[in-house]
Structure formats: structure tokens, C-alpha cells
mmCIF file of C-alpha atoms and ligand atoms in Angstrom:
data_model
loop_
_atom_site.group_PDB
_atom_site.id
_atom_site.type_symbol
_atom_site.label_atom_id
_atom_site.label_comp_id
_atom_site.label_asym_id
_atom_site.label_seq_id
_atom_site.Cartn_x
_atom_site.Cartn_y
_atom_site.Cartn_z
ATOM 1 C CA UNK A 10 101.614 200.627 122.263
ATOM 2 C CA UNK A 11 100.339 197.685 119.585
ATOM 3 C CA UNK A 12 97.628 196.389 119.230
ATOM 4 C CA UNK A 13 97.620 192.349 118.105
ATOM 5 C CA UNK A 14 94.335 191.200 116.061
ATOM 6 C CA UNK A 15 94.536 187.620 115.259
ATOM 7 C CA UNK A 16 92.024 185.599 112.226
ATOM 8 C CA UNK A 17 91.638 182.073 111.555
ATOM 9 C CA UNK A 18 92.208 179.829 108.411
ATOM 10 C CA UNK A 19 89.162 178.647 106.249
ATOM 11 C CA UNK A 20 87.519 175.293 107.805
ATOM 12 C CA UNK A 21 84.749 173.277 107.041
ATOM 13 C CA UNK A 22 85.043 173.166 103.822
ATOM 14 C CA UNK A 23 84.972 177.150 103.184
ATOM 15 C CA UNK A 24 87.697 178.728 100.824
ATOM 16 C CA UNK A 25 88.108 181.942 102.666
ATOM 17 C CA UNK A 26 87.510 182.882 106.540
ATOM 18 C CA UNK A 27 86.480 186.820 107.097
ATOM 19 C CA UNK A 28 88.140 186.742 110.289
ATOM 20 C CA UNK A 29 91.709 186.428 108.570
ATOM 21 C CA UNK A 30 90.662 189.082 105.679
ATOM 22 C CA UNK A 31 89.383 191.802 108.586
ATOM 23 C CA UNK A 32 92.629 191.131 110.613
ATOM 24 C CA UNK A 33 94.848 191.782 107.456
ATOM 25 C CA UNK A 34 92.886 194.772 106.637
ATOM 26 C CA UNK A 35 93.324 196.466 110.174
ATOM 27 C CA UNK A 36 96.641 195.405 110.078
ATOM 28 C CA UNK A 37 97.696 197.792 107.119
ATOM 29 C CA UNK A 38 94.998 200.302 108.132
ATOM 30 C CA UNK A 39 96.037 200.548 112.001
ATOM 31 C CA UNK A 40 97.470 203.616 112.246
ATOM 32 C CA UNK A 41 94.640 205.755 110.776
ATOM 33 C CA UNK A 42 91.461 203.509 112.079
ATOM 34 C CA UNK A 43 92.617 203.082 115.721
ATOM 35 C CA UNK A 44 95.770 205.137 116.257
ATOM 36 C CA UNK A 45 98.132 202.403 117.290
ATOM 37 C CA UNK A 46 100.544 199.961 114.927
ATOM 38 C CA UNK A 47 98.434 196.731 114.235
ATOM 39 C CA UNK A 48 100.309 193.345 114.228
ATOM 40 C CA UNK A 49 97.684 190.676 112.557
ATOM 41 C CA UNK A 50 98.288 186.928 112.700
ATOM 42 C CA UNK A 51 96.726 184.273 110.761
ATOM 43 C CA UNK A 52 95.870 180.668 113.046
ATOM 44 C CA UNK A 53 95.324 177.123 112.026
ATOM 45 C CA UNK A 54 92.230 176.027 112.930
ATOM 46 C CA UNK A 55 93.501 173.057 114.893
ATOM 47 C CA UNK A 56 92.866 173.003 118.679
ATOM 48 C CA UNK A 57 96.854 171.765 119.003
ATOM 49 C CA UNK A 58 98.131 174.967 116.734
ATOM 50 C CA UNK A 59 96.008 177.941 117.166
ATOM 51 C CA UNK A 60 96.937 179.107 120.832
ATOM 52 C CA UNK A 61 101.051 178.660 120.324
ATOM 53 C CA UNK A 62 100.284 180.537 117.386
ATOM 54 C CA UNK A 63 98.855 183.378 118.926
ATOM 55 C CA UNK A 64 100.796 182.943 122.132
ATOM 56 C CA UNK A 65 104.026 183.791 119.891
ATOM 57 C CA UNK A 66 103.116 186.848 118.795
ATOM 58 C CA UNK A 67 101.559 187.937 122.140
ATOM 59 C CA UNK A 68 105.209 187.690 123.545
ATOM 60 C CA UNK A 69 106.821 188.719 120.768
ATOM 61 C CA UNK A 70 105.283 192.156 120.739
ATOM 62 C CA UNK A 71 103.797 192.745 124.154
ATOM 63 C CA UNK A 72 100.213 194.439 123.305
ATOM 64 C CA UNK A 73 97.952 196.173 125.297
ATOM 65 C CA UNK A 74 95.009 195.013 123.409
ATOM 66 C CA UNK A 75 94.277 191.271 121.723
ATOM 67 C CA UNK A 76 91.904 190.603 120.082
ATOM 68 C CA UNK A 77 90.956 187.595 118.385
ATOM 69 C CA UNK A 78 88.522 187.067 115.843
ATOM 70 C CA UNK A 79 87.001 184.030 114.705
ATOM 71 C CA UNK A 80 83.946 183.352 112.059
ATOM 72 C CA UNK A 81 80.379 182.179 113.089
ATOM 73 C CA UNK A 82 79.088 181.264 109.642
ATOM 74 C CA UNK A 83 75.236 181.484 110.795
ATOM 75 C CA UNK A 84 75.272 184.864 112.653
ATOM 76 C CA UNK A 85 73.461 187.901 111.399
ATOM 77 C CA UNK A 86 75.444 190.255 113.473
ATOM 78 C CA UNK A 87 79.304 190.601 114.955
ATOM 79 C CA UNK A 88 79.102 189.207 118.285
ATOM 80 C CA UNK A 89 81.046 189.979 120.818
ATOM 81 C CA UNK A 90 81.786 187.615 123.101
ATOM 82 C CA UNK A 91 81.440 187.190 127.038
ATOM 83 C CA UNK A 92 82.699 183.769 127.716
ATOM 84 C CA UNK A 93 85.516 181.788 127.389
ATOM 85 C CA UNK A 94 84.322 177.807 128.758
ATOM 86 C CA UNK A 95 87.174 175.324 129.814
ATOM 87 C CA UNK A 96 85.503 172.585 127.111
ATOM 88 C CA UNK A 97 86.385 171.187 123.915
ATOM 89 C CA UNK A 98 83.605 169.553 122.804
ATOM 90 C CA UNK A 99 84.201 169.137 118.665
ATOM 91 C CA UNK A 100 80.936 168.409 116.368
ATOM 92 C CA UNK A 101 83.136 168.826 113.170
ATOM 93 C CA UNK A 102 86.750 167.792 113.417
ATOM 94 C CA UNK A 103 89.918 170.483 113.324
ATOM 95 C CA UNK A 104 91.926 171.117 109.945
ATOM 96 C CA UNK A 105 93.855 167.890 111.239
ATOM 97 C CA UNK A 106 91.500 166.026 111.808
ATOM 98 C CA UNK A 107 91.154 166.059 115.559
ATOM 99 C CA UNK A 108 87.517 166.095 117.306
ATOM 100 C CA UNK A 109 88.319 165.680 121.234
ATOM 101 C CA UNK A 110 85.023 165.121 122.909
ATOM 102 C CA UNK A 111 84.776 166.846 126.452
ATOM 103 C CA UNK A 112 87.886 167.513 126.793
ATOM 104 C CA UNK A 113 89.242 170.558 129.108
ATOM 105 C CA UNK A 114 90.896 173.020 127.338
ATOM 106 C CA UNK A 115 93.410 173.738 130.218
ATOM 107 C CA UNK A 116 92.909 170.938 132.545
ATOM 108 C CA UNK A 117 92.840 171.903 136.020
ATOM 109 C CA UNK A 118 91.723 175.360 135.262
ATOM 110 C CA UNK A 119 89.389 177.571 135.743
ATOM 111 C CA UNK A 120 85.367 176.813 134.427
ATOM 112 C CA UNK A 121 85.268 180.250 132.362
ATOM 113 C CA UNK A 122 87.104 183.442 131.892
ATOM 114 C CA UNK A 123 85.275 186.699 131.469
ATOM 115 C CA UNK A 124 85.933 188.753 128.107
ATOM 116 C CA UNK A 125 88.508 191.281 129.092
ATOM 117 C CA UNK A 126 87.047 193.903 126.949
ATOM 118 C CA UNK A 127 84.727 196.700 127.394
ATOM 119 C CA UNK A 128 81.265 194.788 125.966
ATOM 120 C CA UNK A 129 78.602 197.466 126.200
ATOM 121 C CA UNK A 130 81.016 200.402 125.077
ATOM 122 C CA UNK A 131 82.020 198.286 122.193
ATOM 123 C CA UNK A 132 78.257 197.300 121.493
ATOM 124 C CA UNK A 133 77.378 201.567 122.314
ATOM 125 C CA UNK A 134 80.165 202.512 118.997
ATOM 126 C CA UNK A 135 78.977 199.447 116.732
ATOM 127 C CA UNK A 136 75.401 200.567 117.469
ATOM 128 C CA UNK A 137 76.218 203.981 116.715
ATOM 129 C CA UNK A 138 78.289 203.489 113.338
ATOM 130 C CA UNK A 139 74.809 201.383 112.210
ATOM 131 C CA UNK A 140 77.218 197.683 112.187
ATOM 132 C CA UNK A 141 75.210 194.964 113.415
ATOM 133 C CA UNK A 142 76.205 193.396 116.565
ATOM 134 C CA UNK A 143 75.657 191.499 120.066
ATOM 135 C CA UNK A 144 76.726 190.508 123.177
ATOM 136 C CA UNK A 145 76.964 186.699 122.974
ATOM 137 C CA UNK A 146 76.951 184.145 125.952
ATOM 138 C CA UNK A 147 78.814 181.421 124.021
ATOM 139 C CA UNK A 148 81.384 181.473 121.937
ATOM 140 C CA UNK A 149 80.955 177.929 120.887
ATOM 141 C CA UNK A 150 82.721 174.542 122.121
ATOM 142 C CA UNK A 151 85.122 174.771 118.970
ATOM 143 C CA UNK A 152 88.865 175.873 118.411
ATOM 144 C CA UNK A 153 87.563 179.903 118.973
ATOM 145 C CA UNK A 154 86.484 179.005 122.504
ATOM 146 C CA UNK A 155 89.721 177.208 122.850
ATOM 147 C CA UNK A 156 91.793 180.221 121.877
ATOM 148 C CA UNK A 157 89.445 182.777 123.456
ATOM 149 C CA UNK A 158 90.056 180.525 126.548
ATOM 150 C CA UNK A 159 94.020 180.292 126.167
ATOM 151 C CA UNK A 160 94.203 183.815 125.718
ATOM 152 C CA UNK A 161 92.862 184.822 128.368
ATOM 153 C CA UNK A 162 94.358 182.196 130.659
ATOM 154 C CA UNK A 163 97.376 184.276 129.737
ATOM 155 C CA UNK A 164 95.872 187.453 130.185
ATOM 156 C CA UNK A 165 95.117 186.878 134.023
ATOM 157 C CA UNK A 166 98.659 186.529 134.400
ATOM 158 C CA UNK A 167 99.780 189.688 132.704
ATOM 159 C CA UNK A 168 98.613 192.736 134.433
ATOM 160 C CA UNK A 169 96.868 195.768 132.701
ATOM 161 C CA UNK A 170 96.387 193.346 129.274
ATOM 162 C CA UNK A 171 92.788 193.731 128.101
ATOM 163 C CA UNK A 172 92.041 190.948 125.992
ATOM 164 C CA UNK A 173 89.132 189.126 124.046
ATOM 165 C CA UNK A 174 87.217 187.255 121.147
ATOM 166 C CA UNK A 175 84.911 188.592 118.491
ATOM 167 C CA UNK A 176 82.977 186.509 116.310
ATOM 168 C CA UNK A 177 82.638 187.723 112.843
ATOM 169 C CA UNK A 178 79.332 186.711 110.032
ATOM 170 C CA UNK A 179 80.083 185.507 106.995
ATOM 171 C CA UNK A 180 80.807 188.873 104.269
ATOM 172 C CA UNK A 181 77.871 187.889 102.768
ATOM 173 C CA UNK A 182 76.560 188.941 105.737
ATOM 174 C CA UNK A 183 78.556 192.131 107.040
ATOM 175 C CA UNK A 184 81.153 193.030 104.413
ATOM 176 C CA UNK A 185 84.670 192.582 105.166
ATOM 177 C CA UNK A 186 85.148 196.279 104.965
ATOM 178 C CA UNK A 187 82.032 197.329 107.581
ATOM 179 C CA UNK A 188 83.922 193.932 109.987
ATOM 180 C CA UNK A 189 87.151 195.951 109.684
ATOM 181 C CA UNK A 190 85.321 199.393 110.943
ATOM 182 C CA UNK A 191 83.589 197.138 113.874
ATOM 183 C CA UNK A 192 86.858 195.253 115.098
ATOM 184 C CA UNK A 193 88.338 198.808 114.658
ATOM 185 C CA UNK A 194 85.910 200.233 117.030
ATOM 186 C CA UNK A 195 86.506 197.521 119.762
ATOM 187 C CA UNK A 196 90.220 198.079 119.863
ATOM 188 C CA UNK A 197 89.326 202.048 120.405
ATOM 189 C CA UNK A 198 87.068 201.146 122.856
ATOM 190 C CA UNK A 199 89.365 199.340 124.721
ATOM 191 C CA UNK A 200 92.210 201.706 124.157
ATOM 192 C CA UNK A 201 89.974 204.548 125.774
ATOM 193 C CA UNK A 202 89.479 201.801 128.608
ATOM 194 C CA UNK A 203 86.228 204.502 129.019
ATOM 195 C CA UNK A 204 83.958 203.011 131.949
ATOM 196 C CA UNK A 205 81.508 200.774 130.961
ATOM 197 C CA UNK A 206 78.063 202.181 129.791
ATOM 198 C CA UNK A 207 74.569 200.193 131.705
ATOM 199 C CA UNK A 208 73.535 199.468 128.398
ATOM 200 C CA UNK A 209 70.905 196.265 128.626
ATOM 201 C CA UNK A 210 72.262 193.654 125.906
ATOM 202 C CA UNK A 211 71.575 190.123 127.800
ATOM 203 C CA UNK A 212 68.649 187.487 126.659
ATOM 204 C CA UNK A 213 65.977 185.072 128.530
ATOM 205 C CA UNK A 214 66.881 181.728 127.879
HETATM 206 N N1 PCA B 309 85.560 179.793 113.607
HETATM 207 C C1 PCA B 309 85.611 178.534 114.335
HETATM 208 C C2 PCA B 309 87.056 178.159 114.382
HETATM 209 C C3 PCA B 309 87.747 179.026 113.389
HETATM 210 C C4 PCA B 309 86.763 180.057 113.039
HETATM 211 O O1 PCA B 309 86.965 181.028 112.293
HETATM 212 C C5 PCA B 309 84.935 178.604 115.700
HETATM 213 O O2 PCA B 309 84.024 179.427 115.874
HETATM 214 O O3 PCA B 309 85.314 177.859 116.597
#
């Protein structure tokens, strides 16, 4: 089996993106943090480039787990995400300069997509190694929703693929190193593909 994490290039003016450095990480440490070979891939954080990116590598290796990381710069806590929304809807523009304005993201298609990874178990094993972390109910209107949204477009279409988004804080935040142990503990979780715990992570509005 393999395992495909996928991190995005710096935007917004940032020189680095965590995302990319925690996907590199896992990709050398695969074997001994989850068990399985590790295939990372960096994306362009441009709402034309990031899915075929991703989509390449998807193909190229078959996985039975994705998952993509992205950063949200003001988060206190890795959240993993339950959402995927079929909107673009750009407040800063991509690193080419495009900013489509309620646009769909696959026109036609469904409203949302459902995370196709185990939530609360992940949230149980980030809990328990002391990593901060949430369930989140939007992963943003940006070029991560996009991709989240591509990928798992795809995913309904492949059979037994479990596939999702994590959104990472900035290192300053959680250190690369403690993202790399949290991302680590997703892909195990959904490895196990253990039945998911009744563990109470939602919010009032
Ligand atoms: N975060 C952005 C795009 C790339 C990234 O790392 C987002 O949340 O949409």
C-alpha cells in the first residue's frame, strides 16, 4: 500500500508553507511513523494547478490514503477538516494572480463532499499524543477547499479510497516536527479504518 500526503507552496506573501515541510518530512519518515511508503507532493497554490497536480500522483501511484494538507495561518490547533464546498470564492488572489468570485469548483457537481477520513479517531490519537487539534466545518473558500473538493470528487469514483484535507497552524504555532507526528497519526488512523469513536467535537454557531 502508499500512502500520498500532498503540501502547498508559500502564498500571501509568506516564504515558507508548513504544509509542504510536514509532507516532506513524512515522506522520508513513512516507513517508521505509519508503516507504509509515503509519496509527498508539493502544489502551486493556483486554483488552475493544484488539483492536476495532485491528481497526477494519485494515478500514478494508486494510494489507499490521501491526504492533503494545507496551512491556516490564524489557527491555534491542526484542524481537521469535514467539508469540502463546491465554491471558489477568492479574498486574496492565487500565486497567478487569479481571484474567481463565486465560482463552482466543479460546475454541475455536487454542493459538498464529506471528509473521507476517520474525524473523531483522528481527533481521539491527536488528543492523546497532547497535539492540538479540531474538527473544522470549513475549510475555507480558497485553493485548499478547491483541492479538498477535487480530491474527493475523485475519491467517490474510486472505491475503498479514503481520502481528505488537514489544515496545518503556522510552526510558530505547532512545530513542524509535532505537525509531522499529527498528519502521521491521521494516516494510521485511517489505515486501521478502526470504527469511528462518539466522541463530541462539533460547535453552536
Ligand atoms: N493554504 C491556503 C492555500 C494554500 C495553503 O497552504 C488555503 O487554506 O486555501
Amino acid at each position: 500500500m502508499t500512502v500520498v500526503v500532498s503540501g502547498f507552496e508559500p502564498f500571501g506573501g509568506d516564504a515558507t508553507n508548513p504544509s509542504w515541510d510536514t509532507a516532506q518530512a513524512l515522506a522520508v519518515r513513512g516507513r517508521e511513523l505509519v508503516g507504509d511508503d509515503v509519496v509527498a507532493v508539493r502544489l502551486p497554490v493556483t486554483f488552475d494547478g493544484a488539483w492536476p497536480a495532485l491528481e497526477a500522483v494519485v494515478r500514478a501511484h494508486e494510494p489507499a490514503v490521501v491526504v492533503a494538507l494545507g496551512l491556516a495561518g490564524g489557527s491555534r490547533a491542526v484542524r481537521l477538516e469535514r467539508v469540502a464546498i463546491d465554491v471558489v470564492d477568492a479574498r486574496i488572489p492565487d500565486n497567478t494572480g487569479s481571484a474567481p468570485v463565486d465560482e463552482p469548483v466543479v460546475a454541475g457537481g455536487p454542493a459538498a463532499y464529506w471528509s473521507g477520513l476517520p474525524l473523531k479517531g483522528s481527533l481521539a490519537a491527536l488528543r492523546a499524543e497532547g497535539i492540538p487539534a479540531e474538527v473544522s466545518n470549513t475549510a475555507g473558500t480558497y485553493v485548499c477547499n478547491a483541492t479538498f473538493y477535487r480530491l474527493m470528487h475523485h475519491a467517490a469514483r474510486v472505491p475503498g479510497l479514503r481520502a481528505g484535507f488537514v489544515h496545518v497552524p503556522g510552526a510558530d504555532v505547532v512545530p513542524v516536527d509535532q505537525q509531522v507526528r499529527a498528519v502521521a497519526a491521521v494516516v494510521r488512523a485511517a489505515l486501521a479504518g478502526r470504527r469511528e469513536p462518539a466522541l463530541a467535537a462539533g460547535a453552536e454557531a
